[in-house]
Structures are given as C-alpha cells and as structure tokens.
Coordinates of N, CA and C in Angstrom, one line a residue:
X1 N 0.8 -1.2 0.0 CA 0.0 0.0 0.0 C 0.9 1.2 0.0
X2 N 0.5 2.2 -0.8 CA 1.3 3.5 -0.9 C 0.6 4.6 -0.1
X3 N 1.4 5.3 0.7 CA 0.8 6.4 1.5 C 1.4 7.8 1.1
X4 N 0.6 8.8 1.2 CA 1.0 10.2 1.0 C 1.8 10.6 2.3
X5 N 2.3 11.8 2.2 CA 3.0 12.3 3.4 C 2.0 12.5 4.6
X6 N 0.9 13.0 4.3 CA -0.1 13.2 5.3 C -0.6 11.9 5.9
X7 N -0.8 10.8 5.1 CA -1.2 9.5 5.6 C 0.0 8.9 6.4
X8 N 1.2 9.0 6.0 CA 2.3 8.5 6.7 C 2.4 9.2 8.1
X9 N 2.2 10.5 8.1 CA 2.2 11.3 9.3 C 1.2 10.8 10.3
X10 N 0.0 10.5 9.8 CA -1.1 10.0 10.6 C -0.8 8.6 11.2
X11 N -0.2 7.8 10.4 CA 0.2 6.5 10.8 C 1.2 6.5 11.9
X12 N 2.1 7.5 11.9 CA 3.2 7.6 12.8 C 2.8 8.5 14.0
X13 N 1.7 9.2 13.9 CA 1.3 10.1 15.0 C 2.1 11.4 15.1
X14 N 2.6 11.8 13.9 CA 3.4 13.0 13.8 C 2.8 14.0 12.8
X15 N 3.4 15.1 12.6 CA 3.0 16.0 11.6 C 3.6 15.7 10.2
X16 N 3.0 16.2 9.1 CA 3.7 16.0 7.8 C 5.1 16.6 7.8
X17 N 5.3 17.7 8.5 CA 6.6 18.4 8.5 C 7.6 17.4 9.2
X18 N 7.2 16.7 10.2 CA 8.0 15.7 10.9 C 8.4 14.6 9.9
X19 N 7.5 14.2 9.1 CA 7.8 13.1 8.1 C 8.8 13.6 7.1
X20 N 8.7 14.9 6.7 CA 9.6 15.4 5.7 C 11.0 15.5 6.4
X21 N 11.1 15.8 7.7 CA 12.4 15.8 8.4 C 13.0 14.4 8.5
X22 N 12.1 13.4 8.7 CA 12.6 12.0 8.7 C 13.2 11.7 7.3
X23 N 12.6 12.2 6.3 CA 13.2 12.0 4.9 C 14.5 12.7 4.8
X24 N 14.6 13.9 5.3 CA 15.9 14.7 5.2 C 17.0 14.0 6.0
X25 N 16.6 13.4 7.1 CA 17.6 12.8 8.0 C 18.0 11.4 7.5
X26 N 17.2 10.9 6.5 CA 17.4 9.5 6.0 C 16.8 8.4 6.8
X27 N 15.9 8.8 7.7 CA 15.2 7.8 8.6 C 14.0 7.1 7.8
X28 N 13.5 7.8 6.8 CA 12.4 7.3 6.0 C 12.7 7.5 4.5
X29 N 12.6 6.5 3.7 CA 12.9 6.6 2.3 C 11.6 6.7 1.5
X30 N 11.4 7.8 0.8 CA 10.2 7.8 -0.1 C 10.4 6.9 -1.3
X31 N 9.3 6.6 -2.0 CA 9.4 5.8 -3.2 C 10.2 6.5 -4.3
X32 N 10.0 7.7 -4.5 CA 10.7 8.5 -5.6 C 11.3 9.7 -4.9
X33 N 12.6 9.6 -4.4 CA 13.2 10.7 -3.8 C 13.4 11.9 -4.7
X34 N 13.2 13.1 -4.2 CA 13.3 14.3 -5.0 C 12.0 14.6 -5.7
X35 N 11.0 13.8 -5.7 CA 9.7 14.1 -6.3 C 9.0 15.2 -5.6
X36 N 8.1 15.9 -6.3 CA 7.4 17.0 -5.6 C 6.5 16.5 -4.5
X37 N 5.8 15.4 -4.8 CA 4.9 14.8 -3.8 C 5.4 13.5 -3.4
X38 N 5.8 13.4 -2.1 CA 6.4 12.2 -1.6 C 5.4 11.1 -1.4
X39 N 5.8 9.9 -1.7 CA 4.9 8.7 -1.4 C 5.8 7.7 -0.7
X40 N 5.2 6.9 0.2 CA 5.9 6.0 1.0 C 5.2 4.6 1.0
X41 N 6.0 3.6 1.1 CA 5.4 2.2 1.3 C 5.0 2.1 2.7
X42 N 3.8 1.5 2.9 CA 3.3 1.3 4.3 C 4.3 0.6 5.1
X43 N 4.9 -0.5 4.6 CA 5.8 -1.3 5.4 C 7.0 -0.4 5.9
X44 N 7.5 0.5 5.0 CA 8.6 1.4 5.4 C 8.1 2.3 6.5
X45 N 6.9 2.8 6.5 CA 6.4 3.7 7.5 C 6.2 2.9 8.8
X46 N 5.7 1.7 8.7 CA 5.6 0.8 9.9 C 6.9 0.5 10.6
X47 N 7.9 0.3 9.7 CA 9.3 0.0 10.2 C 9.8 1.2 11.0
X48 N 9.6 2.4 10.5 CA 10.0 3.6 11.2 C 9.3 3.7 12.5
X49 N 8.0 3.4 12.5 CA 7.2 3.4 13.8 C 7.8 2.4 14.8
X50 N 8.2 1.3 14.4 CA 8.8 0.3 15.3 C 10.1 0.8 15.9
X51 N 10.9 1.4 15.0 CA 12.2 1.9 15.4 C 12.1 3.1 16.4
X52 N 11.0 3.8 16.3 CA 10.7 5.0 17.2 C 10.2 4.6 18.5
X53 N 9.7 3.3 18.7 CA 9.1 2.9 19.9 C 10.2 2.9 21.1
X54 N 9.7 3.2 22.2 CA 10.5 3.2 23.4 C 10.6 1.8 24.0
X55 N 11.5 1.6 24.9 CA 11.6 0.3 25.6 C 10.3 0.0 26.3
X56 N 9.7 1.0 26.9 CA 8.5 0.9 27.6 C 7.3 0.4 26.7
X57 N 7.3 1.0 25.5 CA 6.3 0.6 24.5 C 6.5 -0.9 24.1
X58 N 7.7 -1.3 23.9 CA 8.0 -2.6 23.5 C 7.6 -3.6 24.6
X59 N 7.9 -3.2 25.9 CA 7.5 -4.0 27.0 C 6.0 -4.2 27.1
X60 N 5.3 -3.1 26.8 CA 3.8 -3.1 26.8 C 3.3 -4.1 25.7
X61 N 3.9 -4.1 24.5 CA 3.5 -5.0 23.5 C 3.8 -6.5 23.9
X62 N 4.9 -6.7 24.6 CA 5.3 -8.0 25.1 C 4.2 -8.5 26.1
X63 N 3.9 -7.6 27.0 CA 2.9 -7.9 28.0 C 1.5 -8.2 27.4
X64 N 1.1 -7.5 26.4 CA -0.2 -7.7 25.7 C -0.1 -9.0 25.0
X65 N 1.0 -9.3 24.3 CA 1.0 -10.6 23.5 C 1.0 -11.8 24.5
X66 N 1.6 -11.6 25.7 CA 1.5 -12.7 26.7 C 0.1 -12.9 27.1
X67 N -0.6 -11.8 27.4 CA -2.0 -11.9 27.9 C -2.9 -12.6 26.9
X68 N -2.6 -12.3 25.6 CA -3.4 -12.8 24.5 C -2.9 -14.1 24.0
X69 N -1.8 -14.6 24.6 CA -1.1 -15.9 24.2 C -0.7 -15.9 22.8
X70 N -0.1 -14.8 22.4 CA 0.4 -14.7 21.0 C 2.0 -14.7 21.1
X71 N 2.6 -15.7 20.4 CA 4.1 -15.8 20.5 C 4.7 -14.5 19.9
X72 N 5.6 -13.9 20.6 CA 6.3 -12.7 20.1 C 7.8 -12.9 20.4
X73 N 8.6 -13.2 19.4 CA 10.0 -13.4 19.6 C 10.8 -12.1 19.6
X74 N 11.3 -11.8 18.4 CA 12.1 -10.5 18.3 C 11.4 -9.6 17.3
X75 N 11.6 -8.3 17.4 CA 11.2 -7.3 16.4 C 12.3 -7.1 15.4
X76 N 12.1 -7.4 14.2 CA 13.2 -7.2 13.2 C 12.9 -5.9 12.5
X77 N 14.0 -5.2 12.3 CA 14.0 -3.9 11.7 C 14.7 -3.9 10.3
X78 N 14.5 -3.0 9.4 CA 15.2 -3.0 8.2 C 16.7 -3.0 8.4
X79 N 17.4 -3.6 7.4 CA 18.8 -3.6 7.5 C 19.3 -4.8 8.3
X80 N 18.4 -5.7 8.7 CA 18.8 -6.9 9.4 C 19.1 -6.8 10.9
X81 N 18.9 -5.6 11.5 CA 19.1 -5.5 12.9 C 18.0 -6.0 13.7
X82 N 18.2 -6.4 14.9 CA 17.1 -7.0 15.7 C 17.0 -6.2 17.0
X83 N 15.8 -6.0 17.4 CA 15.5 -5.3 18.6 C 15.0 -6.4 19.6
X84 N 15.8 -6.7 20.7 CA 15.4 -7.8 21.6 C 14.1 -7.4 22.3
X85 N 13.4 -8.5 22.7 CA 12.2 -8.3 23.5 C 12.6 -7.6 24.8
X86 N 11.6 -7.0 25.4 CA 11.9 -6.3 26.7 C 12.4 -7.2 27.8
X87 N 11.9 -8.4 27.9 CA 12.3 -9.3 28.9 C 13.7 -9.9 28.7
X88 N 14.3 -9.7 27.5 CA 15.6 -10.2 27.3 C 16.6 -9.1 27.1
X89 N 16.2 -7.8 27.1 CA 17.1 -6.7 26.9 C 18.0 -6.6 28.0
X90 N 19.3 -6.5 27.7 CA 20.3 -6.3 28.7 C 20.7 -7.6 29.4
X91 N 20.0 -8.7 29.1 CA 20.4 -10.0 29.7 C 21.6 -10.6 29.0
X92 N 22.6 -11.1 29.7 CA 23.7 -11.7 29.1 C 24.0 -13.1 29.7

C-alpha cells in the first residue's frame, strides 16, 4: 500500500513536517526521492514506527502478547538489525 506524506504522518502520529524531516535525515525513504509529492510504502512507515518505539512501549507489546497468548520473539527492523524483547534486553 502506498501512502502520502499526510497519511504517513497520521500512521506515525506526527505532523507532515516531521515526516519530511525524517526523509531529510534519512530515517524514512520515499518511493521517488526528489519528487514534488512524496509517497511511501506502508511497510517502510511501519518499520520507522517500530524503530521509534521506546523500551516501555516494546514492554507493553510483550505484555499484551503474553496476555493474548500470542508468541512474540524478536522485532526485526530493516537492515537486518534485531531489537530484543523487553524481557531479554540487557540479559547476558
């Protein structure tokens, strides 16, 4: 699914200006960089949303998935990096 800047902003809970800043910083890649009207893939926007989540938000998701008995292992982000579950963060 393809999103406009305004739709991407709504999905992330930020302003369209914040989405444009994310593009400038390289945090979010538009489909056609340099185009007058930016468009984004939904999965790219969702990935940015996951990367922006705090440890507390990740812990809340873990808690909810346990309550609902939904297996939740690791959250994978673009580029192959892995964000550990809250209950394993910092464990060695």
